[in-house]
Coordinates of C-alpha atoms and ligand atoms in Angstrom, one line a residue:
X64 CA 0.0 0.0 0.0
X65 CA 2.6 2.5 1.0
X66 CA 4.9 1.3 -1.8
X67 CA 2.1 2.0 -4.3
X68 CA 1.7 5.5 -2.9
X69 CA 5.5 6.1 -3.0
X70 CA 5.7 4.7 -6.5
X71 CA 2.8 6.8 -7.9
X72 CA 4.4 9.9 -6.4
X73 CA 7.5 9.2 -8.4
X74 CA 9.6 8.7 -5.3
X75 CA 11.0 5.3 -6.0
X76 CA 14.6 6.4 -6.6
X77 CA 14.7 7.9 -3.1
X78 CA 12.7 4.9 -1.7
X79 CA 15.4 2.6 -3.1
X80 CA 18.2 4.6 -1.5
X81 CA 16.3 4.6 1.8
X82 CA 15.7 0.9 1.7
X83 CA 19.4 0.3 0.9
X84 CA 20.4 2.5 3.9
X85 CA 22.1 4.9 1.5
X86 CA 22.6 8.5 2.7
X87 CA 20.3 11.1 1.0
X88 CA 21.9 14.1 -0.7
X89 CA 21.1 17.8 -0.4
X90 CA 19.2 17.5 -3.8
X91 CA 17.2 14.6 -2.4
X92 CA 16.3 16.8 0.6
X93 CA 15.2 19.6 -1.7
X94 CA 13.1 17.2 -3.8
X95 CA 11.4 15.8 -0.7
X96 CA 10.8 19.2 0.9
X97 CA 9.1 20.5 -2.3
X98 CA 7.2 17.3 -3.2
X99 CA 3.5 17.9 -3.6
X100 CA 2.4 14.5 -2.1
X101 CA 2.7 14.9 1.6
X102 CA 1.3 11.4 2.3
X103 CA 3.9 9.8 0.1
X104 CA 6.6 11.7 2.0
X105 CA 5.1 10.5 5.2
X106 CA 5.0 6.9 4.0
X107 CA 8.7 7.1 3.1
X108 CA 9.6 8.7 6.5
X109 CA 7.5 6.0 8.3
X110 CA 9.7 3.3 6.7
X111 CA 12.7 4.8 8.4
X112 CA 10.9 5.6 11.6
X113 CA 9.7 2.0 12.0
X114 CA 13.1 0.6 11.0
X115 CA 14.8 2.7 13.7
X116 CA 12.2 2.7 16.5
X117 CA 9.6 0.1 15.6
X118 CA 6.0 0.8 16.7
X119 CA 7.1 2.6 19.8
X120 CA 6.4 6.3 20.6
X121 CA 8.3 7.8 23.6
X122 CA 7.1 10.4 26.0
X123 CA 8.7 11.9 29.2
X124 CA 7.5 13.4 32.3
X125 CA 9.4 16.7 32.4
X126 CA 9.2 20.2 33.8
X127 CA 10.3 23.3 32.0
X128 CA 11.6 26.4 33.8
X129 CA 12.3 29.6 32.0
X130 CA 14.3 31.4 34.7
X131 CA 14.4 34.9 33.2
X132 CA 12.9 36.7 30.3
X133 CA 15.3 39.6 30.5
X134 CA 17.4 39.5 27.4
X135 CA 19.8 41.7 25.5
X136 CA 19.6 40.0 22.1
X137 CA 16.3 41.3 20.7
X138 CA 15.7 38.5 18.2
X139 CA 12.9 39.4 15.8
X140 CA 11.2 36.1 16.0
X141 CA 10.9 36.1 19.8
X142 CA 7.8 36.8 21.8
X143 CA 9.3 35.7 25.1
X144 CA 11.7 38.4 26.1
X145 CA 10.7 41.5 28.1
X146 CA 10.2 44.5 25.9
X147 CA 7.9 47.5 25.7
X148 CA 4.4 46.4 24.9
X149 CA 5.4 42.8 25.6
X150 CA 5.8 40.7 28.7
X151 CA 6.9 42.3 32.0
X152 CA 10.5 41.5 33.0
X153 CA 11.2 38.8 35.5
X154 CA 14.2 36.9 36.9
X155 CA 13.5 34.0 39.2
X156 CA 15.4 33.8 42.4
X157 CA 16.9 30.4 43.3
X158 CA 14.1 30.1 45.9
X159 CA 11.5 30.8 43.3
X160 CA 12.9 28.1 41.1
X161 CA 12.9 25.6 44.0
X162 CA 9.3 26.6 44.7
X163 CA 8.3 25.8 41.1
X164 CA 9.9 22.4 41.5
X165 CA 8.1 21.8 44.8
X166 CA 4.7 22.4 43.1
X167 CA 5.1 19.2 41.1
X168 CA 6.9 17.0 43.6
X169 CA 4.1 14.5 43.5
X170 CA 4.9 13.7 39.8
X171 CA 7.9 11.5 39.2
X172 CA 9.5 13.9 36.8
X173 CA 12.7 12.6 35.1
X174 CA 13.9 15.7 33.4
X175 CA 14.1 19.4 34.2
X176 CA 14.5 21.6 31.1
X177 CA 15.8 25.1 31.7
X178 CA 16.4 27.8 29.1
X179 CA 15.9 31.6 29.3
X180 CA 16.9 35.0 28.0
X181 CA 20.4 36.5 28.3
X182 CA 20.3 38.6 31.3
X183 CA 23.8 40.3 31.6
X184 CA 23.2 41.1 35.3
X185 CA 23.3 37.4 36.3
X186 CA 26.7 36.4 37.7
X187 CA 28.4 33.1 37.0
X188 CA 27.5 31.9 40.5
X189 CA 23.7 32.2 39.6
X190 CA 23.9 29.5 37.0
X191 CA 25.9 27.1 39.3
X192 CA 23.5 27.8 42.2
X193 CA 20.5 27.2 39.8
X194 CA 21.8 23.7 38.9
X195 CA 22.6 22.8 42.5
X196 CA 19.2 24.0 43.7
X197 CA 17.4 21.8 41.2
X198 CA 19.4 18.7 42.3
X199 CA 18.8 19.6 45.9
X200 CA 15.0 19.5 45.4
X201 CA 15.1 16.6 42.9
X202 CA 18.2 14.5 43.4
X203 CA 18.8 12.2 40.5
X204 CA 16.7 14.3 38.0
X205 CA 18.3 14.9 34.6
X206 CA 19.0 18.6 34.0
X207 CA 18.9 19.7 30.4
X208 CA 19.8 23.4 30.5
X209 CA 21.3 26.3 28.7
X210 CA 21.4 26.7 24.9
X211 CA 24.8 27.5 23.3
X212 CA 23.8 31.2 23.5
X213 CA 23.4 30.9 27.3
X214 CA 26.6 29.0 27.5
X215 CA 28.4 31.9 25.7
X216 CA 27.0 34.3 28.3
X217 CA 27.9 32.0 31.2
X218 CA 31.4 31.7 29.7
X219 CA 31.7 35.5 29.5
X220 CA 30.6 35.8 33.1
X221 CA 33.0 33.1 34.2
X222 CA 36.0 34.7 32.4
X223 CA 37.9 31.4 32.2
X224 CA 38.5 28.7 29.6
X225 CA 35.3 27.0 28.2
X226 CA 36.4 23.5 29.2
X227 CA 36.7 24.7 32.8
X228 CA 33.2 26.3 32.6
X229 CA 31.8 23.0 31.4
X230 CA 33.5 21.2 34.2
X231 CA 32.0 23.5 36.7
X232 CA 28.6 23.2 35.2
X233 CA 28.8 19.5 35.2
X234 CA 30.0 19.4 38.7
X235 CA 27.0 21.6 39.7
X236 CA 24.5 19.2 38.1
X237 CA 24.3 19.9 34.3
X238 CA 23.6 16.7 32.4
X239 CA 22.9 17.9 28.8
X240 CA 22.3 20.9 26.6
X241 CA 19.1 21.5 24.8
X242 CA 18.9 22.5 21.1
X243 CA 18.0 26.0 20.1
X244 CA 20.0 29.2 20.1
X245 CA 21.1 29.0 16.5
X246 CA 17.5 28.5 15.1
X247 CA 18.7 27.8 11.6
X248 CA 22.3 27.6 10.3
X249 CA 22.1 30.4 7.7
X250 CA 24.3 33.5 7.9
X251 CA 21.6 35.4 6.0
X252 CA 18.9 34.6 8.5
X253 CA 21.2 35.1 11.4
X254 CA 22.0 38.7 10.2
X255 CA 18.4 39.5 9.5
X256 CA 16.7 38.1 12.6
X257 CA 19.1 37.5 15.4
X258 CA 22.4 39.2 14.6
X259 CA 23.2 39.9 18.3
X260 CA 23.3 36.1 19.0
X261 CA 26.1 33.7 18.2
X262 CA 26.9 33.0 14.5
X263 CA 26.4 29.5 13.2
X264 CA 30.2 28.9 13.4
X265 CA 30.3 30.0 17.0
X266 CA 27.3 27.9 17.9
X267 CA 29.1 24.9 16.3
X268 CA 32.2 25.5 18.3
X269 CA 30.4 25.6 21.6
X270 CA 28.4 22.5 20.6
X271 CA 31.7 20.6 19.8
X272 CA 33.2 21.8 23.1
X273 CA 30.1 20.4 24.9
X274 CA 30.6 17.1 23.2
X275 CA 34.3 17.1 24.2
X276 CA 33.2 17.8 27.8
X277 CA 31.1 14.6 27.7
X278 CA 27.7 16.4 27.5
X279 CA 25.0 15.1 25.2
X280 CA 22.9 17.6 23.3
X281 CA 19.5 17.9 21.6
X282 CA 19.2 19.5 18.2
X283 CA 16.5 21.7 16.7
X284 CA 15.5 23.8 13.6
X285 CA 13.3 26.8 13.8
X286 CA 11.4 27.0 10.5
X287 CA 8.5 29.0 9.0
X288 CA 9.8 32.5 9.3
X289 CA 12.0 34.1 6.6
X290 CA 14.2 31.1 5.8
X291 CA 14.0 29.4 2.4
X292 CA 13.5 25.7 1.7
X293 CA 17.1 25.4 0.6
X294 CA 18.2 26.9 3.9
X295 CA 16.2 24.3 5.8
X296 CA 17.8 21.5 3.8
X297 CA 21.3 23.0 4.3
X298 CA 20.6 23.2 8.1
X299 CA 19.7 19.4 8.1
X300 CA 22.9 18.6 6.1
X301 CA 25.1 20.6 8.5
X302 CA 23.5 19.1 11.6
X303 CA 24.0 15.6 10.1
X304 CA 27.7 16.4 9.4
X305 CA 28.2 17.7 13.0
X306 CA 26.6 14.6 14.3
X307 CA 29.0 12.5 12.2
X308 CA 31.8 14.3 13.9
X309 CA 30.7 14.3 17.5
X310 CA 27.9 11.7 17.8
X311 CA 26.6 13.6 20.9
X312 CA 23.1 14.5 19.6
X313 CA 20.3 12.4 20.9
X314 CA 17.2 13.8 19.2
X315 CA 16.3 16.2 16.5
X316 CA 13.2 18.5 16.9
X317 CA 11.9 20.7 14.1
X318 CA 10.2 23.7 15.8
X319 CA 7.6 25.7 13.9
X320 CA 7.7 29.5 14.2
X321 CA 4.7 31.1 15.9
X322 CA 4.5 34.8 14.9
X323 CA 2.1 36.0 17.6
X324 CA 3.7 38.8 19.7
X325 CA 6.9 38.9 17.7
X326 CA 8.3 41.5 15.3
X327 CA 7.3 39.2 12.5
X328 CA 3.7 39.1 13.5
X329 CA 2.4 39.6 10.0
X330 CA 4.0 36.3 8.8
X331 CA 1.6 33.3 8.5
X332 CA 1.0 30.8 11.2
X333 CA 2.3 27.2 11.0
X334 CA 0.2 24.7 9.1
X335 CA -0.3 21.0 9.6
X336 CA 1.3 20.3 6.2
X337 CA 4.3 22.4 7.1
X338 CA 4.8 20.7 10.4
X339 CA 4.4 17.1 9.1
X340 CA 6.6 17.9 6.1
X341 CA 9.4 19.2 8.4
X342 CA 9.2 16.1 10.5
X343 CA 9.2 13.7 7.6
X344 CA 12.1 15.3 5.7
X345 CA 14.1 15.5 9.0
X346 CA 13.5 11.8 9.6
X347 CA 14.7 11.0 6.0
X348 CA 17.7 13.2 6.0
X349 CA 19.0 12.7 9.5
X350 CA 20.1 9.0 9.2
X351 CA 22.5 9.4 12.2
X352 CA 19.8 10.8 14.6
X353 CA 18.1 8.0 16.5
X354 CA 15.0 10.1 17.4
X355 CA 12.8 12.7 15.8
X356 CA 10.6 14.6 18.2
X357 CA 7.3 16.4 17.6
X358 CA 7.1 19.1 20.2
X359 CA 3.3 19.3 20.9
X360 CA 3.5 22.8 22.4
X361 CA 4.4 24.1 19.0
X362 CA 2.8 21.5 16.7
X363 CA -0.3 21.1 18.8
X364 CA -1.3 17.7 20.3
X365 CA -3.5 17.0 17.3
X366 CA -0.8 17.4 14.7
X367 CA 1.7 15.6 17.0
X368 CA -0.6 12.6 17.1
X369 CA -0.6 12.3 13.3
X370 CA 3.2 13.0 13.3
X371 CA 3.7 9.5 14.6
X372 CA 3.1 8.4 11.1
X373 CA 5.3 11.0 9.5
X374 CA 8.6 10.2 11.0
X375 CA 8.2 11.2 14.7
X376 CA 8.8 8.7 17.5
X377 CA 8.8 11.1 20.4
X378 CA 6.0 13.3 21.7
X379 CA 8.1 15.1 24.3
X380 CA 6.4 15.4 27.7
X381 CA 4.2 16.8 30.4
X382 CA 5.9 20.2 30.3
X383 CA 3.8 21.7 33.2
X384 CA 4.6 25.4 32.4
X385 CA 6.1 27.0 29.3
X386 CA 6.5 30.6 28.8
X387 CA 8.2 30.8 25.4
X388 CA 5.5 30.0 22.9
X389 CA 1.8 30.7 23.2
X390 CA -0.5 29.0 20.7
X391 CA -3.1 31.8 20.8
X392 CA -0.9 34.7 21.9
X393 CA -2.5 34.6 25.4
X394 CA 0.7 35.5 27.3
X395 CA -1.1 35.4 30.7
X396 CA -1.5 31.7 30.4
X397 CA 1.6 29.9 31.4
X398 CA 0.0 26.6 32.2
X399 CA 0.8 24.2 29.3
X400 CA 0.5 20.7 30.5
X401 CA -0.5 17.2 29.2
X402 CA -0.8 14.5 31.8
X403 CA 0.8 11.2 31.4
X404 CA -2.6 9.7 30.7
X405 CA -3.3 12.2 27.9
X406 CA 0.1 11.5 26.3
X407 CA -0.6 7.8 26.4
X408 CA -4.1 8.4 24.9
X409 CA -2.6 10.4 22.0
X410 CA -0.1 7.6 21.3
X411 CA -2.4 4.7 21.7
X412 CA -5.2 6.2 19.6
X413 CA -2.7 6.6 16.8
X414 CA -1.9 2.9 16.9
X415 CA 1.5 3.2 18.5
X416 CA 2.9 1.7 21.7
X417 CA 3.7 4.3 24.4
X418 CA 6.9 4.1 26.3
X419 CA 7.8 6.4 29.1
X420 CA 11.4 7.3 28.8
X421 CA 14.2 9.2 30.6
X422 CA 16.4 11.7 28.8
X423 CA 18.4 9.0 27.2
X424 CA 15.4 6.9 26.0
X425 CA 15.8 4.3 28.7
X426 CA 12.4 2.9 29.5
X427 CA 10.9 4.1 32.8
X428 CA 8.6 1.7 34.5
X429 CA 6.0 3.7 36.3
X430 CA 2.9 2.4 38.0
X431 CA 1.5 5.6 39.4
X432 CA -1.2 7.8 38.2
X433 CA -0.5 10.7 40.6
X434 CA 0.0 13.3 37.9
X435 CA -3.3 12.6 36.3
X436 CA -6.2 14.6 37.6
X437 CA -8.4 13.6 34.6
X438 CA -7.8 10.0 35.3
X439 CA -8.3 10.4 39.0
X440 CA -11.6 12.1 38.7
X441 CA -12.9 10.0 35.8
X442 CA -11.0 6.8 35.2
X443 CA -12.9 6.2 31.9
X444 CA -11.8 9.5 30.4
X445 CA -8.5 10.1 28.7
X446 CA -10.1 12.7 26.5
X447 CA -8.0 15.7 25.6
X448 CA -9.6 19.0 26.6
X449 CA -9.7 21.5 23.8
X450 CA -7.8 24.0 25.9
X451 CA -4.8 21.7 26.3
X452 CA -2.9 23.2 23.4
X453 CA -2.6 26.5 25.2
Ligands
SF4_696 S1 15.2 34.0 21.4 FE1 16.4 33.9 23.3 S2 18.2 35.2 22.9 FE2 16.7 35.8 21.4 S3 15.5 37.5 22.3 FE3 14.4 35.6 22.8 S4 15.2 35.0 24.8 FE4 16.6 36.5 23.9

């Protein structure tokens, strides 16, 4: 069935390469990204997805903390940082961060994910204290924190060699770096949208230094703003080459751009076609990434459910609070949560097998339902409330 679909779409030459485990070229990537038949693309990506990860879809119980929205970078695509007419500035004290963690202590969270703006007033000690404070409240939790842009600022504050900075951060509790920070590896887009941040080359250098320090990292691509399709494919090819060199990336996540509240507010919103296409092409091009994630906060739970048949094998997690992207521009609403039961429902309804994971995709065997108010109040219901995408 899927072979007929792929054949009728004229994708057999790429199909044959995929089946032979041959690496796809930049031109293949371009042909896939611009192909009119999204379902054929999905069928092709699904062949790789099932070869690499079977019928399983992963999810994680995690908590996000965005410790400050004060930022001196002024990226045009960003609605998160404090600016006139935008969100009020905040910087969490160490105690506030600990209180956020205490709010969810009844949930067996495996990963705390911390990223934020670049607040030049924060001293080096703040970042080390932040990591120690998280481990004090949740010993054993995996801390995924600080994009390469934050690492550059932490390095500047530390005023010592980068390898020593990474050693300090690791000693204080840092386990891995998230993706993000570079958005898309294109000098043109960098200059137009986020010229005050690291260049692509600088981002790559910090990423390589993180790998050398023994840290794993998670890679992303922000798409749907002013970048072109060739720039997207170039980004994938460059990330694949970096992974060949370091092998330290665990997952790749394409992130759709949401224009609300940004300086690019007149650009169109993401579409289901665009999101599924980005996932499928990523799965096909990134043969050295084990996992492709659909981030439901940006793709919506509904599109993320379908994405399990378009290359994605990971739905991310419970999140709890997220202050960076708002589906409807409602910046007062920081609650963005899916319970474990809701994640399982999204996966099972799509015909996949849910597996709770830790940050390295080891299976977590959980028998609790403590994080699940829907399940507790009505055991029959795993329905997803309409508001959950907010
Ligand atoms: S994307 Fe990050 S670095 Fe850029 S303005 Fe927003 S918070 Fe600052």
